[in-house]
Coordinates of C-alpha atoms (C1' of nucleotides) in Angstrom, one line a residue:
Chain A
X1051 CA 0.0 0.0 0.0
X1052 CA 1.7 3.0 -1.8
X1053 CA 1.0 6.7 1.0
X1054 CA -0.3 9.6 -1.1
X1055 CA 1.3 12.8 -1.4
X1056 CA -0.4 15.8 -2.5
X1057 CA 1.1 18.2 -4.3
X1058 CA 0.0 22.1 -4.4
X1059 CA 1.7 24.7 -6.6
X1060 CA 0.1 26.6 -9.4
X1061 CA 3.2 25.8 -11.6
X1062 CA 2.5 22.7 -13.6
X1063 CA 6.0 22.7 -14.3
X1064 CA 6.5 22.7 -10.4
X1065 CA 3.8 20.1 -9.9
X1066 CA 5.2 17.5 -12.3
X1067 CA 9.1 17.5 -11.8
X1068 CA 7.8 17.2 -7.8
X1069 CA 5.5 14.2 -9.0
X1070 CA 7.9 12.7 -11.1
X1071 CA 10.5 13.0 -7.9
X1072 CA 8.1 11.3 -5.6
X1073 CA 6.9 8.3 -7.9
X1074 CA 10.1 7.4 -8.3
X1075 CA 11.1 7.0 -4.6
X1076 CA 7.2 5.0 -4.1
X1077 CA 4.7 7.4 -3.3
X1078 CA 1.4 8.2 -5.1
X1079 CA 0.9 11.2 -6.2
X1080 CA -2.1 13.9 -6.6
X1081 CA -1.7 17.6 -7.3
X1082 CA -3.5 20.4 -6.9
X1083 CA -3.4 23.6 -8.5
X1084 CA -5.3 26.2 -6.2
X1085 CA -5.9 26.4 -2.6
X1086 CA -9.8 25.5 -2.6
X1087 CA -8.9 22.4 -4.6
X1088 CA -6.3 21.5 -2.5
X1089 CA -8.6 21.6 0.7
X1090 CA -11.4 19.5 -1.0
X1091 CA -8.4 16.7 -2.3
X1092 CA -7.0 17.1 1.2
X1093 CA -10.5 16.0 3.2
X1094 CA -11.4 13.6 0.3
X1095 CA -8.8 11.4 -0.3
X1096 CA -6.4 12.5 3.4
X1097 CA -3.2 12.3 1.7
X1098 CA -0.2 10.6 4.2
X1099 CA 1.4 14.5 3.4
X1100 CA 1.0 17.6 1.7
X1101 CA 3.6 19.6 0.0
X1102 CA 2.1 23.1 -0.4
X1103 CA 3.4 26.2 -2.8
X1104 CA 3.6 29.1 -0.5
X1105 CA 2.3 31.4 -3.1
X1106 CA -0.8 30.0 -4.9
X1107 CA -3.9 32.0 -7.2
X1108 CA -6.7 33.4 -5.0
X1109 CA -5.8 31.6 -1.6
X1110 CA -2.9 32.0 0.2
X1111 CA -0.1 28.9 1.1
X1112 CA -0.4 29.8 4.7
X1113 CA -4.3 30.3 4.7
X1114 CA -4.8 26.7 2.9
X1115 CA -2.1 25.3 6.2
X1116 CA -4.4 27.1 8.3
X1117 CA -7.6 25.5 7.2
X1118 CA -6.1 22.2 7.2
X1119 CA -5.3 22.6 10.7
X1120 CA -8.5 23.7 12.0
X1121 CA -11.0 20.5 9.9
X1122 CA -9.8 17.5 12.2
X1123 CA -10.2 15.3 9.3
X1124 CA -6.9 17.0 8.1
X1125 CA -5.1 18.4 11.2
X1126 CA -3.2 15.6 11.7
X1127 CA -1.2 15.7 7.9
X1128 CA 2.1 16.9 7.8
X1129 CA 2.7 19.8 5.3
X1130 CA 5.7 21.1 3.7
X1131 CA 6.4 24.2 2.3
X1132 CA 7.8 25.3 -0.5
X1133 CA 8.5 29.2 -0.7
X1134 CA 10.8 31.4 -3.2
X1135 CA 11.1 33.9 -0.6
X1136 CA 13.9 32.8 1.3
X1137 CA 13.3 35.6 4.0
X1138 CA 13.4 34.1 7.5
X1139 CA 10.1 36.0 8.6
X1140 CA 8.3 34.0 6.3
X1141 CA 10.1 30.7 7.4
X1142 CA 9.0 31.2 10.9
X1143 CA 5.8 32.2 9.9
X1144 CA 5.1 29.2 8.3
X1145 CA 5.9 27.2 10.8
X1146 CA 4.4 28.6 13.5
X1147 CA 1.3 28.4 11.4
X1148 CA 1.4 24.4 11.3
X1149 CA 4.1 23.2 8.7
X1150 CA 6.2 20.6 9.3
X1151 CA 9.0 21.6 7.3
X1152 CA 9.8 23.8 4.5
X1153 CA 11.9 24.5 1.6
X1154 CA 13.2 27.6 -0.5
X1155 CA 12.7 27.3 -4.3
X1156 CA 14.6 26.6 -6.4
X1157 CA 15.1 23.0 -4.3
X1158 CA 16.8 19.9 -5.3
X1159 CA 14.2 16.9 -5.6
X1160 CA 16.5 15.0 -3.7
X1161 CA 16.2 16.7 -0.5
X1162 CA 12.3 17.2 -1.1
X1163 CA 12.2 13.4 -1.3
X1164 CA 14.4 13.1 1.8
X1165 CA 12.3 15.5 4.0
X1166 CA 8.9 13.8 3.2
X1167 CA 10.7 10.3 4.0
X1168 CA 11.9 11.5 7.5
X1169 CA 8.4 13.2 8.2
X1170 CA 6.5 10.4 7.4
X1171 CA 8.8 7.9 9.7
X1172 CA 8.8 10.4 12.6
X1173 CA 5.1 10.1 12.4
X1174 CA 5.1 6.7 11.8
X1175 CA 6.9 6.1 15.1
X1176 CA 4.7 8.1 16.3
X1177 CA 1.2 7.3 15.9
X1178 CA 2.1 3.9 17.0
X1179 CA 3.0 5.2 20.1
X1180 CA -0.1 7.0 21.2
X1181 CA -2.6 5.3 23.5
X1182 CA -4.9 3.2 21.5
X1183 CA -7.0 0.1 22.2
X1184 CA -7.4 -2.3 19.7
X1185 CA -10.3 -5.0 19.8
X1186 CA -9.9 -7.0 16.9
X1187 CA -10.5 -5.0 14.1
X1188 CA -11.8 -2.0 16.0
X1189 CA -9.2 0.3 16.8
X1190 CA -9.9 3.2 19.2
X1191 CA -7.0 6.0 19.7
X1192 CA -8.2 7.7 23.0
X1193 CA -6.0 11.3 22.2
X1194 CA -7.4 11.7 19.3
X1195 CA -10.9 11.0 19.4
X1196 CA -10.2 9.0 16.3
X1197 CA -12.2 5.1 16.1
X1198 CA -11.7 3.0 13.2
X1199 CA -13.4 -0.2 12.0
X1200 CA -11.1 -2.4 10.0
X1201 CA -9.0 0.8 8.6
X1202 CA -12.6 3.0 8.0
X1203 CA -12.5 5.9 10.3
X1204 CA -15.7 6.0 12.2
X1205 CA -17.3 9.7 12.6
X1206 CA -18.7 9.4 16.4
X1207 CA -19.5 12.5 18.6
X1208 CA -17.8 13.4 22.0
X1209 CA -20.3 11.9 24.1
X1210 CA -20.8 8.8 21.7
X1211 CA -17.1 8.1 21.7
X1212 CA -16.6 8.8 25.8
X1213 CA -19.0 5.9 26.0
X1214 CA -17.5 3.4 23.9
X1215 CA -14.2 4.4 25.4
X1216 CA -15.6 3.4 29.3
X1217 CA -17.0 0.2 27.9
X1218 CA -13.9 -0.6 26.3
X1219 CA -11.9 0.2 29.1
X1220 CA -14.2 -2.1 31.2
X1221 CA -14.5 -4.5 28.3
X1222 CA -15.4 -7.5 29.7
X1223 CA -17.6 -6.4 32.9
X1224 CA -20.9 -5.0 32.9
X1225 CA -21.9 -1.6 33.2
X1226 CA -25.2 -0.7 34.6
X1227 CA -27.2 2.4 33.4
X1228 CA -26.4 4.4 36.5
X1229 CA -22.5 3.3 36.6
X1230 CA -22.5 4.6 32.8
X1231 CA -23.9 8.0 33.1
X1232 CA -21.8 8.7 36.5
X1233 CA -18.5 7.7 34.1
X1234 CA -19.8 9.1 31.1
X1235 CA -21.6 12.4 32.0
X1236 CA -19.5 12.5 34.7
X1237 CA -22.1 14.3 37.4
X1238 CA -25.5 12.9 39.1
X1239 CA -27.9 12.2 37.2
X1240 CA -30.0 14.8 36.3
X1241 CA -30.2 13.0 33.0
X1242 CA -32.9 10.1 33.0
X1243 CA -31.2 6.6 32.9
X1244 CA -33.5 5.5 29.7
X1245 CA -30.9 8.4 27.8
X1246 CA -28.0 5.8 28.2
X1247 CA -30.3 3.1 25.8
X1248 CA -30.9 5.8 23.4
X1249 CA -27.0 6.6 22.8
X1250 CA -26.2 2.8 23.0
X1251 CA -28.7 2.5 20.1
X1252 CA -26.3 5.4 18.2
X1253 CA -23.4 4.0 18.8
X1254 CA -24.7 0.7 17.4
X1255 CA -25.9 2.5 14.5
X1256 CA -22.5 3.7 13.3
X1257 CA -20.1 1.0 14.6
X1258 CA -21.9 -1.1 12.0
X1259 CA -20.9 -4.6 12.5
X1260 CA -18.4 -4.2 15.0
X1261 CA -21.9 -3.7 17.1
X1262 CA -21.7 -7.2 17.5
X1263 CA -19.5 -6.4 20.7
X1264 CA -21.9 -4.5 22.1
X1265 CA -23.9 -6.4 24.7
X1266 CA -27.6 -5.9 26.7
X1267 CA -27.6 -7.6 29.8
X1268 CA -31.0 -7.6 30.6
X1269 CA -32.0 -6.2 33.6
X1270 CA -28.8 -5.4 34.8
X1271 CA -26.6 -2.8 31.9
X1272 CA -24.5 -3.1 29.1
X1273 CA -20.9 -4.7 28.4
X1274 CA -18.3 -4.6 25.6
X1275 CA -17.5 -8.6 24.4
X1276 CA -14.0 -9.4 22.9
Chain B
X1202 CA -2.1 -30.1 23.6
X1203 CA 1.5 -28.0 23.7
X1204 CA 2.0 -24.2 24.2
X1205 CA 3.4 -22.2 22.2
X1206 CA 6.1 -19.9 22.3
X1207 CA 7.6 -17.2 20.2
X1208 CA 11.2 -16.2 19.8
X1209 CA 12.0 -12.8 18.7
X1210 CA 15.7 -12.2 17.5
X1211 CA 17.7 -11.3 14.5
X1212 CA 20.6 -14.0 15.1
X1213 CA 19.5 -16.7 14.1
X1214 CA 21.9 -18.4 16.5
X1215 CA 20.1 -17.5 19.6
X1216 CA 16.7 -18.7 18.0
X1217 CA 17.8 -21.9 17.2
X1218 CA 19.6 -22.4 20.4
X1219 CA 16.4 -21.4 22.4
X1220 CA 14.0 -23.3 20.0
X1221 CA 16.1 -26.3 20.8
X1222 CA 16.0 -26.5 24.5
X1223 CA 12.2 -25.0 24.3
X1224 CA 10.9 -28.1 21.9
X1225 CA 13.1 -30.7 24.2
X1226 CA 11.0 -29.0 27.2
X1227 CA 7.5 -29.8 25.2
X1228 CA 7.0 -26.7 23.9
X1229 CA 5.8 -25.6 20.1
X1230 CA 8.2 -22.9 19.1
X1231 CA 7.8 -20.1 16.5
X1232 CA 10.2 -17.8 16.0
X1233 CA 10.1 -13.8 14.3
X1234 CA 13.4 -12.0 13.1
X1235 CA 12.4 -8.3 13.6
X1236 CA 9.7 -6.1 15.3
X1237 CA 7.3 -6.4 12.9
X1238 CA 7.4 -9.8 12.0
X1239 CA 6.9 -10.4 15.6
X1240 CA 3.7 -8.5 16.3
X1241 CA 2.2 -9.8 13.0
X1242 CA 2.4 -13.5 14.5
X1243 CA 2.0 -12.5 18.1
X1244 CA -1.5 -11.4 17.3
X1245 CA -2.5 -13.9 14.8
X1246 CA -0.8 -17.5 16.8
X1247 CA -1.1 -15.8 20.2
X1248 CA 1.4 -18.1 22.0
X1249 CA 1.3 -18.5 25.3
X1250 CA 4.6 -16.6 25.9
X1251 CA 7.3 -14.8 24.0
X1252 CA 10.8 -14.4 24.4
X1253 CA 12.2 -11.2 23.3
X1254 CA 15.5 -9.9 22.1
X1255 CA 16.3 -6.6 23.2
X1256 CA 18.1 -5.2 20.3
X1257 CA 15.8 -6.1 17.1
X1258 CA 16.8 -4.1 13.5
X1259 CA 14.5 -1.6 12.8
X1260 CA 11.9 -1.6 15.9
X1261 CA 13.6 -1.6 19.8
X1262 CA 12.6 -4.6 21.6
X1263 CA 11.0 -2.1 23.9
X1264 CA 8.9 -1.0 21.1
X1265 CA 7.6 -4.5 20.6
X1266 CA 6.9 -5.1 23.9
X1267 CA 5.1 -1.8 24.4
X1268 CA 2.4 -2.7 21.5
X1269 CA 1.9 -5.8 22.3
X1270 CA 0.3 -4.3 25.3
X1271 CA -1.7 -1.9 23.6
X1272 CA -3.4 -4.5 21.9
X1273 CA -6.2 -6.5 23.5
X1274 CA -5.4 -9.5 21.6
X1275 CA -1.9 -9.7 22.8
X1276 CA -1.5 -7.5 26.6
X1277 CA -2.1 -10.5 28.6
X1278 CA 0.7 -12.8 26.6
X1279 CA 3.7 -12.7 29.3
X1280 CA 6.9 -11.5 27.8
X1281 CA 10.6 -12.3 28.7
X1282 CA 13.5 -9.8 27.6
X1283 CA 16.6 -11.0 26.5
X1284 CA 19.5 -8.3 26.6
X1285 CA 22.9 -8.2 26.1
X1286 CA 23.2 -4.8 28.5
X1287 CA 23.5 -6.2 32.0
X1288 CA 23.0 -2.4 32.8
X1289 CA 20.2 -2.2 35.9
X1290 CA 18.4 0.6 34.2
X1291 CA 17.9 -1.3 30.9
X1292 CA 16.6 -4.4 33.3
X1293 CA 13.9 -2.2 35.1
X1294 CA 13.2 -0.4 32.3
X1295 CA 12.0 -3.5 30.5
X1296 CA 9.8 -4.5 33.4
X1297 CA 8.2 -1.5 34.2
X1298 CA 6.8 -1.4 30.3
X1299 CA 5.4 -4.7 30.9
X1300 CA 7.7 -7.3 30.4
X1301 CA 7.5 -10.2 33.0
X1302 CA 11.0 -11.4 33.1
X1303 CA 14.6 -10.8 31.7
X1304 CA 18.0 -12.4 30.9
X1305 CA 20.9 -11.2 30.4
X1306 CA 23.2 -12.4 27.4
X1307 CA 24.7 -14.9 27.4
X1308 CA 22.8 -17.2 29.4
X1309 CA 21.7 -20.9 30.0
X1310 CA 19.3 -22.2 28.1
X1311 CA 18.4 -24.3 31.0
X1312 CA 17.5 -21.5 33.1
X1313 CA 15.4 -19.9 30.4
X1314 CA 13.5 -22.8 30.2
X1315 CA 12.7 -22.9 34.0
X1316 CA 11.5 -19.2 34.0
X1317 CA 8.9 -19.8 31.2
X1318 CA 7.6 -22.4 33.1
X1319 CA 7.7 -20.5 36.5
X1320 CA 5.8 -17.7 34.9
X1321 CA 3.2 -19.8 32.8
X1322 CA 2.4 -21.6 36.1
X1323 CA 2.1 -18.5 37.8
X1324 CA -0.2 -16.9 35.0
X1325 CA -2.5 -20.5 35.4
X1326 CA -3.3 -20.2 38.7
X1327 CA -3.6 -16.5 38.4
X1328 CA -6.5 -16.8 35.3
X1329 CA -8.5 -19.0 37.7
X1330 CA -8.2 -16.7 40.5
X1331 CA -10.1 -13.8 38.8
X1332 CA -13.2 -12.8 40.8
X1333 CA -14.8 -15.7 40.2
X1334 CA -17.1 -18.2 42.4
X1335 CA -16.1 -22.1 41.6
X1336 CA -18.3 -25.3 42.3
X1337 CA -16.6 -27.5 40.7
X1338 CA -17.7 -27.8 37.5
X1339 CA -19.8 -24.6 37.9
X1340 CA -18.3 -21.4 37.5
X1341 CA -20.2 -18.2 38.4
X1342 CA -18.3 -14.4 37.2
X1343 CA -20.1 -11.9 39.0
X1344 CA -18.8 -8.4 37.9
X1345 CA -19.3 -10.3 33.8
X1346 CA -23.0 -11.7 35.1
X1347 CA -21.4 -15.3 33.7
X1348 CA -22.9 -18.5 34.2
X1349 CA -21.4 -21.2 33.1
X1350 CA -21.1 -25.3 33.5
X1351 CA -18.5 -27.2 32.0
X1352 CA -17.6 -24.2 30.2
X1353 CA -21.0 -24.0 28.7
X1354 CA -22.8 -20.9 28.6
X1355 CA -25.9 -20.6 31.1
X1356 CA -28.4 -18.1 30.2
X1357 CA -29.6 -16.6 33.3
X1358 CA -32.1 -13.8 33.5
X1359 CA -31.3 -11.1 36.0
X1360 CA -33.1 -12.1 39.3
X1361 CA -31.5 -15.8 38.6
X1362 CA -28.4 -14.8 38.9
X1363 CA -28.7 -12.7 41.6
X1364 CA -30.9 -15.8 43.3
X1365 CA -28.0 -18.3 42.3
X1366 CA -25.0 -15.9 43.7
X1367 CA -26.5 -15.5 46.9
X1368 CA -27.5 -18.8 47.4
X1369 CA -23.4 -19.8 46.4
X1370 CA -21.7 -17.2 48.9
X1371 CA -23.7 -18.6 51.7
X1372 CA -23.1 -21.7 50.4
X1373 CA -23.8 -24.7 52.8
X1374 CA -26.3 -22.5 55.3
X1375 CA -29.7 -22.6 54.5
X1376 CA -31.7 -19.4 53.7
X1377 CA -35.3 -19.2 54.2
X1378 CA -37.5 -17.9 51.9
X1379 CA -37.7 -14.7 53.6
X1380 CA -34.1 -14.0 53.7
X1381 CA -33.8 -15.1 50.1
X1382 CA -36.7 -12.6 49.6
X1383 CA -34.7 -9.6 51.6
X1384 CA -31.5 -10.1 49.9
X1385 CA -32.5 -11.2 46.5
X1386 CA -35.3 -8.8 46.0
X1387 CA -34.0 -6.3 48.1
X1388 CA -37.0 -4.7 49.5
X1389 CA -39.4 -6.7 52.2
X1390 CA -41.6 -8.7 50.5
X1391 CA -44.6 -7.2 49.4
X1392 CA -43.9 -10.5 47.5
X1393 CA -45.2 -13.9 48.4
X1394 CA -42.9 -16.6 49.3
X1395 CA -43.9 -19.2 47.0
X1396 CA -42.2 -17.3 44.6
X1397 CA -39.0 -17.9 45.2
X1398 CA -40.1 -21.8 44.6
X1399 CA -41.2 -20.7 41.4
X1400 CA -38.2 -19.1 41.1
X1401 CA -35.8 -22.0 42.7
X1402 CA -37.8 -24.4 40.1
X1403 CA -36.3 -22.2 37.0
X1404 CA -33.0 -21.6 38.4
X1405 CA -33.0 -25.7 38.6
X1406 CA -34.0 -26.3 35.1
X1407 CA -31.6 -23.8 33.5
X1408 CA -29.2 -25.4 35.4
X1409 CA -29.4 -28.9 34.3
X1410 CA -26.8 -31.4 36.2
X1411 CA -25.5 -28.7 38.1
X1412 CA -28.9 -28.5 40.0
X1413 CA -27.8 -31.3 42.3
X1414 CA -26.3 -28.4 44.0
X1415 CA -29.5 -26.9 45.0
X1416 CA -30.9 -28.4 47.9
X1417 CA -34.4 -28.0 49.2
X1418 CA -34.6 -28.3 53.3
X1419 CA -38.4 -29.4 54.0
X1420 CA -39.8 -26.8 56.2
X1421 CA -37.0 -24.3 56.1
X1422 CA -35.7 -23.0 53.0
X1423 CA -32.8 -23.7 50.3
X1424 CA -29.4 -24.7 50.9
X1425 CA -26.1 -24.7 48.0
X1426 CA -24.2 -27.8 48.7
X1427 CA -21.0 -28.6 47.6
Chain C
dC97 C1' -29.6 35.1 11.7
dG98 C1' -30.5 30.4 9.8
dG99 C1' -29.3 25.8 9.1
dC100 C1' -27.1 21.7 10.8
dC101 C1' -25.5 18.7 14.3
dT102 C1' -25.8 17.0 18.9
dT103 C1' -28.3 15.5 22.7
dG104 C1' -31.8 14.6 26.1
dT105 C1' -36.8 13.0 26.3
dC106 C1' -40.9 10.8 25.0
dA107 C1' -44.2 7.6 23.4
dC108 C1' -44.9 3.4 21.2
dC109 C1' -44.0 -1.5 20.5
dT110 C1' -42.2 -5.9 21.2
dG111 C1' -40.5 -10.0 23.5
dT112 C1' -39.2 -11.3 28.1
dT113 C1' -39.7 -11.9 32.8
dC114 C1' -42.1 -12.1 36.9
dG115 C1' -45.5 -13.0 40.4
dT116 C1' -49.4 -15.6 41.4
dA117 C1' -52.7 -19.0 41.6
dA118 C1' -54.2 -23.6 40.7
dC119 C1' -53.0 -28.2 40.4
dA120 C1' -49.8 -32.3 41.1
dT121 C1' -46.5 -34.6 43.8
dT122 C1' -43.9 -35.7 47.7
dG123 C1' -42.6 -36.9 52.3
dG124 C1' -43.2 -37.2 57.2
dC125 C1' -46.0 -38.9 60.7
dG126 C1' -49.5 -41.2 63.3
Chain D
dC369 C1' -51.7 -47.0 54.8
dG370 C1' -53.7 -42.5 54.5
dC371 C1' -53.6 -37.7 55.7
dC372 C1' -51.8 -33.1 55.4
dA373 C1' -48.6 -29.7 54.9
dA374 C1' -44.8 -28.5 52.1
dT375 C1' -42.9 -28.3 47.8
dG376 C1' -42.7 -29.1 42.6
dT377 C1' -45.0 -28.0 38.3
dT378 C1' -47.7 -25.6 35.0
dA379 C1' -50.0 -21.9 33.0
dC380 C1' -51.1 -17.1 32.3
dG381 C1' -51.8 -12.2 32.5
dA382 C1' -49.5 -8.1 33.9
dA383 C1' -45.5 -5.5 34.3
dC384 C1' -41.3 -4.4 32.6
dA385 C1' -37.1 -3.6 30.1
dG386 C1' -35.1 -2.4 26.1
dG387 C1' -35.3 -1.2 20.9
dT388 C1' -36.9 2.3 17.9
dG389 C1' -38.5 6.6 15.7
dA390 C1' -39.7 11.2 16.4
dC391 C1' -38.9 15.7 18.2
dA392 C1' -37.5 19.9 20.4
dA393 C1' -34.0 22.5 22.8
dG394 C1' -29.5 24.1 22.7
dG395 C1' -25.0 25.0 20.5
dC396 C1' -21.9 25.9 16.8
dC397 C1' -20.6 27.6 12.5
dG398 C1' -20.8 29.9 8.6

DNA sequence: CGGCCTTGTCACCTGTTCGTAACATTGGCG
DNA sequence: CGCCAATGTTACGAACAGGTGACAAGGCCG
């Protein structure tokens, strides 16, 4: 499984000697040549990194880093820069504003190549560091409010994902109504006990098959099987 | 029906030596060059043990160790470190992220083999001890609302259970209907006491065989035997 | 401001469970 | 052996618990 790099610049010429650079050292390659483009590509198909002209028609380098940063979909992708301004301002700037790394223009290939690899290892090393639970196929990474069924992200809200993440952290043992909205909602109920069924139902809903680990105990709560 | 072990090292002088003395010990060996390799057959063979080499190309034996916990599938599988560093802090270090024992290079092969069987023993007796009631054959898990005999499921509806539990931690005294009512139903017994009969009568046929253990004492109540 | 998403509540519906009563069986005792 | 109380068994309606769909209030974002 080949990561995907996407490429930003308004410069075709730009856009293909970078593409040609990157296919050759194993990466698949999409380009972009405006900012609003690049921000739909970048949620659409979540590239493993994004190399981004600092200068692009109608939308700003920086502005399209800034975007990225604020959609979580896309905050976690590294982006590079790629500036002919060598001035250090804009250096700084740029990665204050949530690059990774940056190069001026004119820039060997080579080193572009180099850069990504490191990025994408130090992230590598990384994400398989943070705190996540895996049952099975269903992977939960607590820190980042991300849940994935077999590889497919799964889009759950905060209060939907807090309670999958108790279960799972009690998978095993049953979790009465009461016990649930103490962990949960974290306070005394003021919130009926009934609500618990209806988010359970929810959850269900979007975790799809991996509902099947989802229990009712009747009479007595819920539990997460393995 | 042998255990299996996995070896984790990149000289495949060590594995061989260790797979030797493990198969002459009765054990089924399988054995993983590098980090990777290692979790990828750890999760999918789940062995009862693995023996890890501290210095592994490409992912720390740390590393290894440290994932394996993460993942549900693999965190209870004990893990012994071998290391070439007789340093102290390495030797802590590994224990503290979750490995259960070390060794330090070189070492007998002999005494290896003696501390995978000290810890699997240990890990045996320490399954069984989770909080769990055991008749025999009958095996009740109170905080997972498990019934089982012989290892087969029993379905139990709430108030069953709680009857059955009771009745096993007094096991031995009888209980009278009315203090099966107050500490079964919980409230005083707007109920009539010919319920629990009904009740009792249930609990015997869901039980099957392991009814024998219920034991009705004319004119007083119930009694679990042993 | 207006639309969308989240979230807590309801009301409805279904299958399950429970309590009870009626009937059958058992066991102790004279 | 026969009686009677205690217990086992069966059946059934009522109550209940949980799934489900709908909805309104609040929040957030553009």
């Amino acid at each position: 499984m080949k990561q995907k790099i996407l490429v930003v610049d308004d410069e075709s010429e730009t856009v293909e000697l970078v593409a040609f650079n990157l296919k050759q050292a194993g990466y698949d390659v999409i380009s972009a040549a405006d900012g609003e483009e690049a921000l739909k590509k970048a949620k659409a198909q979540l590239p493993a990194l994004v190399v981004l002209d600092w200068m692009l028609p109608e939308m700003e380098g920086v502005e399209v880093c800034k975007l990225m940063r604020r959609d979580s979909a896309t905050a976690g992708i590294p982006v590079i820069m790629l500036t002919a301004k060598a001035s250090e301002i804009d250096r700084v700037l740029g990665l204050e504003l949530g690059a990774d790394d940056y190069l001026t223009k004119p820039f060997s290939p080579r080193e572009l190549v180099l850069r990504i690899k490191k990025i994408l290892d130090r992230k590598k090393s990384k994400d398989a560091d943070v705190q996540t639970l895996t049952m099975g196929e269903l992977v939960i990474d607590v820190p980042r409010h991300l849940a994935s069924w077999k590889g497919k992200k799964i889009d759950l809200t905060a209060t939907e994902f807090k309670l999958l993440t108790v279960l799972v952290q009690r998978r095993g043992r049953v979790q009465s109504r009461d016990q649930l909205l103490r962990d949960v909602w974290e306070y005394d109920s003021m919130i009926d006990t009934r609500t618990v069924d209806t988010h359970m139902r929810r959850l269900r809903e979007k975790l799809g098959p991996a509902a099947k680990f989802l229990d009712t105990v009747r009479g007595v709560g819920y539990r997460f099987v393995e």
